[in-house]
Tab-separated table of C-alpha atoms in Angstrom:
chain	number	residue	atom	x	y	z
A	1	MET	CA	-116.066	22.078	4.072
A	2	SER	CA	-114.021	19.618	1.450
A	3	GLU	CA	-113.246	16.137	2.438
A	4	LYS	CA	-109.840	15.440	3.593
A	5	GLN	CA	-108.060	13.921	0.799
A	6	LEU	CA	-106.062	10.501	1.844
A	7	VAL	CA	-102.331	10.281	1.603
A	8	LEU	CA	-100.730	6.353	1.915
A	9	VAL	CA	-97.505	6.242	3.168
A	10	VAL	CA	-95.249	3.053	2.085
A	11	ASP	CA	-91.919	2.331	3.810
A	12	ASP	CA	-90.214	-0.222	5.580
A	13	ASP	CA	-88.962	1.911	8.065
A	14	PRO	CA	-92.372	2.128	10.801
A	15	ASP	CA	-90.291	5.191	12.191
A	16	LEU	CA	-89.927	6.935	9.212
A	17	VAL	CA	-93.636	6.118	8.144
A	18	GLU	CA	-95.035	7.590	11.740
A	19	ALA	CA	-92.822	10.705	11.333
A	20	VAL	CA	-94.272	11.590	7.442
A	21	SER	CA	-97.684	10.370	8.746
A	22	MET	CA	-97.694	13.106	11.930
A	23	LYS	CA	-96.199	15.801	9.443
A	24	LEU	CA	-99.242	14.921	7.044
A	25	GLU	CA	-101.924	14.927	9.716
A	26	SER	CA	-100.710	18.107	11.090
A	27	GLU	CA	-101.200	19.607	7.460
A	28	LYS	CA	-104.830	18.033	7.659
A	29	PHE	CA	-104.232	15.033	5.380
A	30	ARG	CA	-105.782	11.548	6.024
A	31	VAL	CA	-103.383	9.339	5.842
A	32	ASN	CA	-103.115	5.449	5.506
A	33	LYS	CA	-100.061	3.045	6.445
A	34	ALA	CA	-98.209	0.166	4.695
A	35	TYR	CA	-94.797	-1.077	5.798
A	36	ASP	CA	-93.991	-3.347	2.299
A	37	GLY	CA	-95.141	-3.626	-1.567
A	38	VAL	CA	-97.762	-5.874	-0.669
A	39	GLU	CA	-99.740	-4.307	2.137
A	40	ALA	CA	-99.560	-1.000	-0.333
A	41	MET	CA	-101.330	-2.711	-2.862
A	42	GLU	CA	-103.814	-4.152	-0.685
A	43	LYS	CA	-104.173	-0.319	1.025
A	44	ILE	CA	-104.502	1.160	-2.490
A	45	LYS	CA	-107.299	-1.412	-3.844
A	46	GLU	CA	-109.449	-1.150	-0.339
A	47	GLU	CA	-109.253	2.702	-0.234
A	48	ARG	CA	-107.746	4.272	-3.178
A	49	PRO	CA	-105.543	7.223	-1.797
A	50	ALA	CA	-105.161	10.436	-3.899
A	51	LEU	CA	-101.565	9.900	-3.574
A	52	VAL	CA	-98.478	7.370	-2.672
A	53	ILE	CA	-95.307	7.831	-0.715
A	54	LEU	CA	-93.611	5.151	-1.708
A	55	ASP	CA	-90.263	3.654	-0.740
A	56	VAL	CA	-88.302	1.784	-3.533
A	57	MET	CA	-86.169	-0.556	-0.972
A	58	MET	CA	-88.843	-2.842	0.620
A	59	PRO	CA	-89.083	-6.166	1.216
A	60	ARG	CA	-91.760	-8.571	-0.567
A	61	LYS	CA	-92.653	-6.183	-3.370
A	62	ASN	CA	-90.317	-3.295	-3.943
A	63	GLY	CA	-91.517	0.490	-4.946
A	64	TRP	CA	-90.527	0.111	-8.597
A	65	VAL	CA	-92.867	-2.766	-8.801
A	66	VAL	CA	-95.587	-1.379	-7.064
A	67	CYS	CA	-95.238	2.045	-9.118
A	68	ASP	CA	-95.004	0.083	-12.042
A	69	GLU	CA	-98.636	-1.577	-11.130
A	70	ILE	CA	-100.249	1.516	-9.691
A	71	LYS	CA	-99.518	3.323	-13.506
A	72	LYS	CA	-100.102	0.655	-15.687
A	73	SER	CA	-103.709	0.117	-14.142
A	74	ASP	CA	-106.626	2.054	-16.053
A	75	GLN	CA	-108.019	1.677	-12.457
A	76	TYR	CA	-105.222	3.132	-10.406
A	77	LYS	CA	-102.941	5.074	-12.620
A	78	GLY	CA	-104.683	8.479	-11.559
A	79	ILE	CA	-103.201	7.855	-8.161
A	80	ILE	CA	-100.036	10.311	-8.158
A	81	VAL	CA	-96.778	8.679	-6.760
A	82	ILE	CA	-93.649	10.246	-5.154
A	83	LEU	CA	-90.730	8.012	-4.859
A	84	LEU	CA	-88.168	8.070	-1.721
A	85	THR	CA	-85.117	7.657	-3.360
A	86	ALA	CA	-81.431	7.725	-2.184
A	87	VAL	CA	-80.290	11.048	-4.557
A	88	ALA	CA	-78.694	13.786	-2.805
A	89	ASP	CA	-75.714	15.825	-3.086
A	90	ALA	CA	-75.071	14.117	0.747
A	91	VAL	CA	-75.035	10.600	-1.184
A	92	GLN	CA	-71.737	10.300	-3.052
A	93	THR	CA	-71.596	6.574	-4.129
A	94	THR	CA	-74.418	6.217	-6.318
A	95	SER	CA	-74.930	6.932	-9.665
A	96	TYR	CA	-78.282	7.508	-9.463
A	97	THR	CA	-79.292	11.079	-11.441
A	98	HIS	CA	-82.164	13.295	-11.409
A	99	HIS	CA	-82.524	11.799	-15.112
A	100	ASP	CA	-82.878	8.662	-14.264
A	101	GLY	CA	-85.500	9.234	-11.331
A	102	LYS	CA	-87.534	10.840	-14.128
A	103	THR	CA	-87.791	7.536	-16.317
A	104	THR	CA	-89.914	6.070	-13.889
A	105	LEU	CA	-93.829	6.192	-14.256
A	106	ALA	CA	-93.638	7.885	-10.608
A	107	ASP	CA	-95.117	11.652	-10.950
A	108	ASP	CA	-92.421	12.918	-8.793
A	109	TYR	CA	-89.489	11.823	-6.343
A	110	ILE	CA	-88.015	13.216	-3.407
A	111	PRO	CA	-84.043	12.261	-2.272
A	112	LYS	CA	-83.279	10.597	1.221
A	113	PRO	CA	-82.555	11.324	3.402
A	114	ILE	CA	-85.974	13.126	3.219
A	115	ASP	CA	-86.612	16.930	4.087
A	116	LEU	CA	-89.858	16.488	5.746
A	117	ASP	CA	-91.034	20.352	4.848
A	118	LYS	CA	-90.131	19.757	1.255
A	119	LEU	CA	-91.932	16.681	0.965
A	120	MET	CA	-94.836	18.474	2.428
A	121	GLU	CA	-94.568	21.072	-0.217
A	122	ILE	CA	-94.346	18.893	-3.185
A	123	VAL	CA	-97.411	16.854	-1.695
A	124	ARG	CA	-99.234	20.174	-1.463
A	125	ASP	CA	-98.451	20.996	-5.321
A	126	HIS	CA	-99.534	17.840	-6.355
A	127	LEU	CA	-102.994	17.838	-4.769
A	128	GLY	CA	-103.299	21.544	-4.681
A	129	SER	CA	-103.984	22.512	-1.521
B	1	MET	CA	-109.465	-10.809	25.772
B	2	ASN	CA	-109.601	-9.270	21.911
B	3	ALA	CA	-106.684	-9.406	19.634
B	4	ILE	CA	-104.827	-6.190	19.286
B	5	LYS	CA	-104.698	-4.804	15.544
B	6	MET	CA	-100.962	-4.614	14.517
B	7	ASN	CA	-99.272	-4.310	11.258
B	8	GLY	CA	-96.309	-6.359	11.214
B	9	ILE	CA	-93.610	-8.254	12.766
B	10	LYS	CA	-89.802	-7.615	12.336
B	11	LEU	CA	-86.956	-10.124	13.049
B	12	SER	CA	-82.927	-9.757	13.111
B	13	SER	CA	-80.389	-11.507	11.828
B	14	ARG	CA	-78.244	-13.352	15.006
B	15	HIS	CA	-76.436	-10.854	17.075
B	16	VAL	CA	-74.299	-10.590	20.044
B	17	LEU	CA	-76.171	-9.076	22.812
B	18	LEU	CA	-73.970	-7.363	25.530
B	19	HIS	CA	-75.083	-6.300	29.012
B	20	GLN	CA	-72.923	-4.108	30.877
B	21	SER	CA	-73.972	-2.828	34.742
B	22	PHE	CA	-72.287	-0.309	36.994
B	23	THR	CA	-72.861	0.821	40.587
B	24	GLN	CA	-71.073	3.659	40.157
B	25	ALA	CA	-72.266	7.502	39.404
B	26	SER	CA	-70.291	8.026	36.288
B	27	ASP	CA	-70.910	7.496	32.851
B	28	SER	CA	-67.934	7.247	32.013
B	29	GLY	CA	-68.138	3.150	30.858
B	30	PRO	CA	-70.584	3.821	28.483
B	31	VAL	CA	-69.109	6.620	27.072
B	32	HIS	CA	-66.015	4.616	26.473
B	33	LEU	CA	-67.445	1.570	25.088
B	34	TYR	CA	-70.033	3.417	22.838
B	35	GLN	CA	-67.172	6.144	21.546
B	36	GLN	CA	-64.868	2.538	21.023
B	37	PHE	CA	-67.833	0.953	18.804
B	38	SER	CA	-68.276	4.354	16.845
B	39	ASP	CA	-64.404	4.353	16.062
B	40	ASP	CA	-64.168	0.835	15.056
B	41	LYS	CA	-66.932	1.448	12.795
B	42	ILE	CA	-69.436	-0.958	14.495
B	43	ASN	CA	-73.138	-0.509	14.148
B	44	ILE	CA	-75.440	-0.894	17.044
B	45	LEU	CA	-78.799	-2.445	15.764
B	46	PHE	CA	-80.619	-1.922	19.772
B	47	LEU	CA	-79.859	-0.372	22.894
B	48	SER	CA	-81.447	0.189	26.537
B	49	ALA	CA	-80.139	1.887	29.045
B	50	ALA	CA	-81.469	2.762	32.339
B	51	PHE	CA	-79.009	5.107	34.536
B	52	PHE	CA	-80.787	5.849	37.193
B	53	ASP	CA	-81.579	2.678	39.581
B	54	LYS	CA	-78.785	1.991	42.201
B	55	LYS	CA	-77.493	-0.663	39.558
B	56	LYS	CA	-77.324	0.941	36.421
B	57	HIS	CA	-77.842	-1.221	32.509
B	58	ILE	CA	-76.902	-0.653	29.542
B	59	VAL	CA	-77.577	-3.118	26.610
B	60	CYS	CA	-76.936	-3.566	23.280
B	61	CYS	CA	-76.997	-5.813	20.257
B	62	VAL	CA	-74.148	-5.976	17.656
B	63	GLU	CA	-73.419	-7.769	14.646
B	64	PRO	CA	-71.471	-11.291	15.628
B	65	ASP	CA	-68.075	-10.638	14.381
B	66	PRO	CA	-65.595	-9.428	15.748
B	67	PHE	CA	-67.572	-10.086	18.856
B	68	ASP	CA	-67.413	-14.088	19.055
B	69	SER	CA	-63.525	-13.754	20.070
B	70	VAL	CA	-63.384	-13.761	23.750
B	71	LYS	CA	-59.960	-11.672	23.138
B	72	GLU	CA	-62.561	-8.827	21.633
B	73	LEU	CA	-64.515	-8.530	24.595
B	74	ASP	CA	-62.166	-8.382	26.937
B	75	ARG	CA	-60.570	-5.284	24.946
B	76	LEU	CA	-63.965	-3.525	25.467
B	77	LYS	CA	-63.939	-3.781	29.272
B	78	SER	CA	-63.544	-0.057	31.336
B	79	PRO	CA	-62.172	-0.139	34.243
B	80	ARG	CA	-65.464	1.160	36.167
B	81	GLN	CA	-67.368	-1.399	34.442
B	82	GLU	CA	-68.397	-4.302	36.778
B	83	HIS	CA	-70.095	-6.358	34.757
B	84	LEU	CA	-70.133	-7.514	30.992
B	85	ASP	CA	-72.392	-10.505	30.543
B	86	CYS	CA	-72.518	-11.008	26.804
B	87	ILE	CA	-75.143	-14.021	24.989
B	88	HIS	CA	-73.827	-15.061	21.646
B	89	SER	CA	-76.777	-15.734	19.606
B	90	ALA	CA	-79.638	-12.920	20.332
B	91	GLY	CA	-82.268	-11.841	18.239
B	92	ILE	CA	-84.747	-8.988	18.194
B	93	LEU	CA	-87.832	-9.240	17.135
B	94	SER	CA	-90.009	-6.099	17.123
B	95	VAL	CA	-93.625	-5.318	16.601
B	96	TYR	CA	-95.197	-2.540	14.835
B	97	PRO	CA	-97.198	-0.136	15.036
B	98	HIS	CA	-98.077	0.490	18.548
B	99	GLN	CA	-99.577	3.438	18.526
B	100	PHE	CA	-98.335	4.568	22.217
B	101	ARG	CA	-101.327	2.031	23.167
B	102	LEU	CA	-101.070	0.142	26.667
B	103	LYS	CA	-103.502	-2.139	24.965
B	104	SER	CA	-100.271	-2.911	22.235
B	105	LEU	CA	-97.994	-2.902	25.131
B	106	GLY	CA	-99.903	-5.146	27.813
B	107	CYS	CA	-101.140	-7.476	24.643
B	108	LEU	CA	-97.407	-8.235	24.044
B	109	LEU	CA	-96.435	-8.869	28.021
B	110	TYR	CA	-99.426	-11.375	27.951
B	111	PHE	CA	-98.855	-12.594	25.413
B	112	PHE	CA	-95.169	-13.683	26.330
B	113	GLY	CA	-96.288	-14.406	29.801
B	114	VAL	CA	-98.637	-16.902	28.951
B	115	GLU	CA	-96.963	-18.339	26.084
B	116	LYS	CA	-93.955	-19.147	28.735
B	117	TYR	CA	-91.650	-17.652	26.228
B	118	LYS	CA	-88.423	-15.876	27.469
B	119	PHE	CA	-87.011	-12.036	26.638
B	120	TYR	CA	-84.302	-10.727	27.917
B	121	HIS	CA	-84.864	-6.976	27.116
B	122	LEU	CA	-87.430	-4.681	25.736
B	123	ALA	CA	-87.808	-0.965	24.310
B	124	SER	CA	-89.922	0.984	22.782
B	125	SER	CA	-89.302	3.615	19.807
B	126	PRO	CA	-92.436	5.918	18.616
B	127	SER	CA	-93.375	3.036	16.513
B	128	MET	CA	-92.333	-0.247	17.575
B	129	VAL	CA	-91.891	-2.636	20.850
B	130	SER	CA	-88.594	-4.640	20.368
B	131	PHE	CA	-87.771	-7.537	22.416
B	132	THR	CA	-84.361	-8.994	22.619
B	133	ILE	CA	-84.786	-12.856	22.505
B	134	ASP	CA	-82.710	-16.080	21.890
B	135	TYR	CA	-82.302	-16.343	18.185
B	136	LYS	CA	-83.240	-19.738	17.947
B	137	ASP	CA	-86.377	-18.832	19.730
B	138	GLN	CA	-87.363	-15.909	16.731
B	139	GLU	CA	-89.489	-17.845	14.320
B	140	ALA	CA	-91.490	-19.752	16.635
B	141	ILE	CA	-91.610	-16.624	18.919
B	142	ALA	CA	-93.102	-14.329	15.714
B	143	ALA	CA	-95.397	-17.331	14.304
B	144	SER	CA	-97.112	-18.005	17.931
B	145	LEU	CA	-97.059	-14.062	18.215
B	146	ALA	CA	-99.230	-14.099	14.916
B	147	SER	CA	-102.064	-15.814	16.345
B	148	HIS	CA	-102.271	-13.641	19.231
B	149	ILE	CA	-102.076	-10.300	17.470
B	150	ASP	CA	-104.625	-9.350	14.779
B	151	LEU	CA	-101.880	-8.557	11.116
B	152	PRO	CA	-102.572	-7.915	7.922
B	153	ARG	CA	-104.105	-10.868	5.943
B	154	SER	CA	-100.772	-11.344	3.800
B	155	HIS	CA	-98.288	-10.573	6.687
B	156	THR	CA	-95.210	-12.928	6.791
B	157	PRO	CA	-92.381	-11.893	9.162
B	158	TYR	CA	-89.949	-9.630	7.693
B	159	ARG	CA	-86.188	-9.968	8.089
B	160	GLN	CA	-84.224	-7.139	7.760
B	161	GLU	CA	-82.371	-8.467	4.484
B	162	VAL	CA	-82.580	-7.304	0.592
B	163	ASN	CA	-82.770	-9.423	-1.956
B	164	MET	CA	-80.114	-7.100	-4.733
B	165	ASP	CA	-80.962	-9.338	-7.729
B	166	GLU	CA	-84.444	-8.456	-7.792
B	167	PHE	CA	-83.894	-4.824	-6.614
B	168	ILE	CA	-81.351	-4.873	-9.836
B	169	LYS	CA	-83.844	-5.835	-12.049
B	170	TYR	CA	-85.688	-2.508	-11.796
B	171	PHE	CA	-82.428	-0.597	-10.977
B	172	LYS	CA	-79.499	-1.020	-13.782
B	173	LYS	CA	-76.875	1.134	-11.721
B	174	GLU	CA	-75.928	1.114	-8.104
B	175	PRO	CA	-78.591	0.246	-5.907
B	176	GLU	CA	-79.810	2.963	-3.216
B	177	THR	CA	-78.443	0.895	-0.117
B	178	ALA	CA	-74.605	1.390	-1.799
B	179	ALA	CA	-75.158	5.395	-0.907
B	180	ALA	CA	-72.950	6.485	2.104
B	181	TYR	CA	-73.908	9.277	3.976
B	182	VAL	CA	-71.320	11.991	3.639
B	183	GLU	CA	-72.570	14.671	6.679
B	184	GLU	CA	-70.606	17.353	8.424
B	185	LYS	CA	-73.463	16.939	11.131
B	186	ILE	CA	-75.596	13.834	11.410
B	187	LYS	CA	-79.368	14.593	10.063
B	188	THR	CA	-82.185	13.952	11.672
B	189	TYR	CA	-85.958	13.972	10.678
B	190	ALA	CA	-87.363	15.341	13.409
B	191	ILE	CA	-87.240	15.755	17.266
B	192	GLN	CA	-90.078	14.881	19.294
B	193	THR	CA	-90.463	16.338	23.079
B	194	ARG	CA	-93.498	15.412	25.762
B	195	ALA	CA	-93.301	17.370	28.863
B	196	ASN	CA	-94.549	15.710	32.505
B	197	ALA	CA	-94.868	12.170	31.747
B	198	MET	CA	-94.949	9.910	34.629
B	199	LEU	CA	-91.954	7.284	35.064
B	200	PHE	CA	-93.257	4.397	36.702
B	201	ARG	CA	-91.232	1.170	37.715
B	202	PHE	CA	-93.150	-2.448	37.722
B	203	ASP	CA	-90.954	-4.879	39.431
B	204	ILE	CA	-92.371	-8.254	37.755
B	205	ARG	CA	-92.467	-12.211	38.246
B	206	THR	CA	-92.124	-13.552	35.562
B	207	ASP	CA	-94.600	-16.053	36.500
B	208	LEU	CA	-96.969	-13.156	36.532
B	209	LEU	CA	-96.321	-11.478	33.526
B	210	CYS	CA	-99.543	-12.344	31.950
B	211	GLU	CA	-101.746	-11.425	34.353
B	212	TRP	CA	-99.775	-8.153	34.676
B	213	GLY	CA	-99.753	-7.750	30.905
B	214	GLY	CA	-103.674	-7.866	31.434
B	215	HIS	CA	-103.541	-5.107	34.261
B	216	ILE	CA	-101.453	-2.717	31.773
B	217	GLN	CA	-103.925	-3.382	28.916
B	218	ARG	CA	-106.520	-1.765	31.284
B	219	LEU	CA	-104.473	1.466	32.069
B	220	GLU	CA	-105.944	2.855	28.270
B	221	ASP	CA	-109.544	2.634	29.742
B	222	LEU	CA	-108.034	5.262	32.090
B	223	GLY	CA	-106.994	7.688	29.380
B	224	MET	CA	-103.599	6.310	29.708
B	225	ARG	CA	-101.092	5.967	27.124
B	226	PHE	CA	-97.065	5.552	26.936
B	227	HIS	CA	-93.995	7.396	25.588
B	228	TYR	CA	-91.622	4.830	26.252
B	229	ALA	CA	-91.074	1.500	27.857
B	230	SER	CA	-88.293	-0.500	28.240
B	231	SER	CA	-86.893	-3.538	30.593
B	232	PHE	CA	-84.144	-5.250	32.350
B	233	VAL	CA	-83.950	-8.550	34.283
B	234	SER	CA	-82.885	-7.843	37.865
B	235	GLN	CA	-80.229	-10.218	39.976
B	236	GLU	CA	-83.867	-12.096	41.524
B	237	GLY	CA	-85.242	-12.612	37.822
B	238	LEU	CA	-87.675	-9.862	37.810
B	239	VAL	CA	-88.748	-8.016	35.185
B	240	ARG	CA	-87.545	-4.389	35.869
B	241	LEU	CA	-90.413	-2.816	33.630
B	242	PHE	CA	-90.383	1.219	33.143
B	243	ILE	CA	-93.301	2.965	31.253
B	244	ALA	CA	-93.434	6.477	31.075
B	245	LEU	CA	-96.980	7.377	31.018
B	246	GLU	CA	-99.128	9.859	30.023
B	247	SER	CA	-102.757	10.404	31.691
B	248	GLU	CA	-105.458	12.354	29.635
B	249	ALA	CA	-106.601	13.770	33.073
B	250	PRO	CA	-104.022	15.743	34.848
B	251	VAL	CA	-102.489	13.890	37.939
B	252	SER	CA	-101.290	15.808	41.148
B	253	GLU	CA	-97.947	15.157	42.668
B	254	LYS	CA	-99.165	13.559	45.631
B	255	SER	CA	-101.441	10.958	44.218
B	256	LYS	CA	-99.245	9.411	41.074
B	257	GLN	CA	-97.711	6.858	43.430
B	258	HIS	CA	-101.604	5.694	44.160
B	259	VAL	CA	-102.636	6.287	40.574
B	260	PHE	CA	-102.786	2.291	40.065
B	261	SER	CA	-104.681	1.879	43.569
B	262	ASP	CA	-108.122	1.308	41.384
B	263	ILE	CA	-107.160	-1.352	38.941
B	264	PHE	CA	-104.476	-2.824	40.055
B	265	PRO	CA	-104.969	-5.775	42.994
B	266	LYS	CA	-103.697	-4.650	46.124
B	267	GLU	CA	-101.017	-7.255	46.329
B	268	LEU	CA	-99.515	-5.964	43.256
B	269	ILE	CA	-99.060	-2.296	44.404
B	270	PRO	CA	-96.217	-2.655	46.394
B	271	TYR	CA	-94.619	-3.613	43.053
B	272	CYS	CA	-95.631	-0.247	41.284
B	273	HIS	CA	-93.048	2.708	42.108
B	274	PHE	CA	-93.657	6.017	40.705
B	275	MET	CA	-89.619	7.032	39.970
B	276	ALA	CA	-90.145	10.596	38.612
B	277	SER	CA	-92.198	13.227	36.992
B	278	SER	CA	-89.992	13.250	33.525
B	279	ASP	CA	-89.698	14.587	30.139
B	280	ILE	CA	-89.485	12.566	26.858
B	281	ILE	CA	-87.532	13.253	23.729
B	282	SER	CA	-87.103	11.408	20.795
B	283	PHE	CA	-85.461	11.571	17.483
B	284	HIS	CA	-85.058	9.628	14.473
B	285	GLY	CA	-83.094	9.932	11.275
B	286	PRO	CA	-81.681	8.141	7.783
B	287	HIS	CA	-80.751	4.878	8.398
B	288	PHE	CA	-79.893	5.313	12.254
B	289	GLY	CA	-80.421	1.429	12.621
B	290	ASP	CA	-78.153	0.949	10.144
B	291	ARG	CA	-75.363	3.217	10.340
B	292	TYR	CA	-72.667	3.215	13.875
B	293	GLY	CA	-71.651	6.218	16.031
B	294	ILE	CA	-75.380	7.411	16.589
B	295	ALA	CA	-75.533	6.466	20.263
B	296	ALA	CA	-71.741	7.661	20.791
B	297	HIS	CA	-72.945	11.056	19.357
B	298	THR	CA	-75.854	11.129	21.521
B	299	PHE	CA	-73.937	10.523	24.930
B	300	SER	CA	-71.680	12.833	23.838
B	301	ALA	CA	-74.269	15.536	23.643
B	302	MET	CA	-75.997	15.269	26.456
B	303	ARG	CA	-72.832	14.731	28.740
B	304	HIS	CA	-71.848	18.156	27.101
B	305	ARG	CA	-74.634	20.108	28.050
B	306	SER	CA	-74.584	18.257	31.644
B	307	VAL	CA	-78.572	16.741	30.797
B	308	PRO	CA	-79.017	13.659	33.253
B	309	VAL	CA	-80.443	10.745	30.990
B	310	LEU	CA	-82.842	8.195	32.860
B	311	LEU	CA	-83.585	5.984	30.244
B	312	ILE	CA	-82.626	5.709	26.598
B	313	GLY	CA	-83.401	3.145	24.147
B	314	CYS	CA	-82.226	3.142	20.152
B	315	VAL	CA	-84.750	1.117	18.459
B	316	GLY	CA	-84.969	0.823	14.800
B	317	SER	CA	-84.161	3.974	13.256
B	318	SER	CA	-85.206	6.027	16.208
B	319	ILE	CA	-83.897	7.187	19.602
B	320	THR	CA	-86.028	8.048	22.734
B	321	MET	CA	-84.563	9.370	25.888
B	322	VAL	CA	-86.684	10.023	29.308
B	323	VAL	CA	-84.897	13.084	31.330
B	324	PRO	CA	-85.744	14.922	34.338
B	325	ALA	CA	-89.089	17.023	34.059
B	326	GLY	CA	-88.170	20.583	32.911
B	327	MET	CA	-84.792	19.239	30.700
B	328	SER	CA	-86.604	18.470	27.358
B	329	GLN	CA	-85.397	21.976	25.903
B	330	LYS	CA	-81.725	21.554	27.150
B	331	ALA	CA	-81.860	18.164	25.798
B	332	LYS	CA	-82.923	19.356	22.330
B	333	GLU	CA	-80.736	21.940	22.704
B	334	ALA	CA	-77.849	19.539	23.512
B	335	LEU	CA	-78.959	17.492	20.130
B	336	SER	CA	-78.663	20.371	18.026
B	337	ASP	CA	-74.940	21.000	18.975
B	338	PHE	CA	-74.069	17.378	17.484
B	339	PHE	CA	-76.914	16.712	15.047
B	340	GLU	CA	-78.556	18.468	12.438
B	341	THR	CA	-82.283	19.648	13.484
B	342	PRO	CA	-84.960	20.697	11.518
């Protein structure tokens, strides 16, 4: 049996971290959790995850910076990064677009409010499981 | 006592804490107030209510403006309301994640007891335990708590504030927090239910809080965990702590009242009350902690389908309700009328 892949969930909303983690665990992934950008980088160094689900707006170090640090590091650039960001039909007052989302170094993004099933689909696609 | 591993402490800005109490059975009081908040686009940052004791309590924290005005408070009073107490300088201290562990909950109660810090109320979400406290004590309590629990090395208490300048450096257009959700129905990420929890009430003298905290921690060794906890202070100054417990081993209806006999000292047993077999329903949605109207929608949903709510807590971006055993499906259907459910 293959080893379960490790996913790091990073968001400053502990309840969202809990909800996403429970969903990932039900899909047989191993989960690690972090609640801000600094802690996320510590967890990445401690136990290199296969994939990071990364919120953008966070205290101490935001998701853009964390994404840059991962993707500009020879050691960690292979880690898949999925950004959680506010771009959706339901959101009318932001000019953020799909195109802007793709200009980051992240591998993918999912709009907030997130659809957990869609997020799982993206995770499975990237991890080939 | 070993330090409990936690990930973080979150602090709030200054809030006004409103505490209503009722003795009548009608729930029109809270509905009136929370509908008013919704109409006025006032966000509730913390809410905890108990509706099944003789005296019903509902507590909430709101932004200070406009509640610093006495006139504004008078406007909120409903005819059925007996008391509306107000604390003008309250804060919310949250600790996460508790992982439903009684060792975490007990450790926090032990901390407040042994350090003699005062809290007004507590309520839990699926990940956090939040305490309402005096705003001026926030920093001192957070610093002291940090030495009682095992936090990550780099941890600093987190205040829910956003540094827009730093953010805009990386994001040149409008920041994502400017987003306004326009939804026909309010979206939820997930609704979770748990059947057959045992709801207990513990009447705790504040000078014995640390002792009780130790006993509550030991319940975990019996294979128990909690799914919701909240507390109010009684007129006699007792902390009335409600805990919805789940046991790994089945507990018969008859033995629920005596479940603590082997763990708690004899003299404390009269202060442990089995209240009801109950179901827990919790749900969570995008930015629930930053949006108005969520509590009013929840109250309306439950009233619409006549679901009696025993306890309710809105903490962070989650709402947790304790309903009588067998009612969780009806509660879930009621929520589906008012919220978009996955």
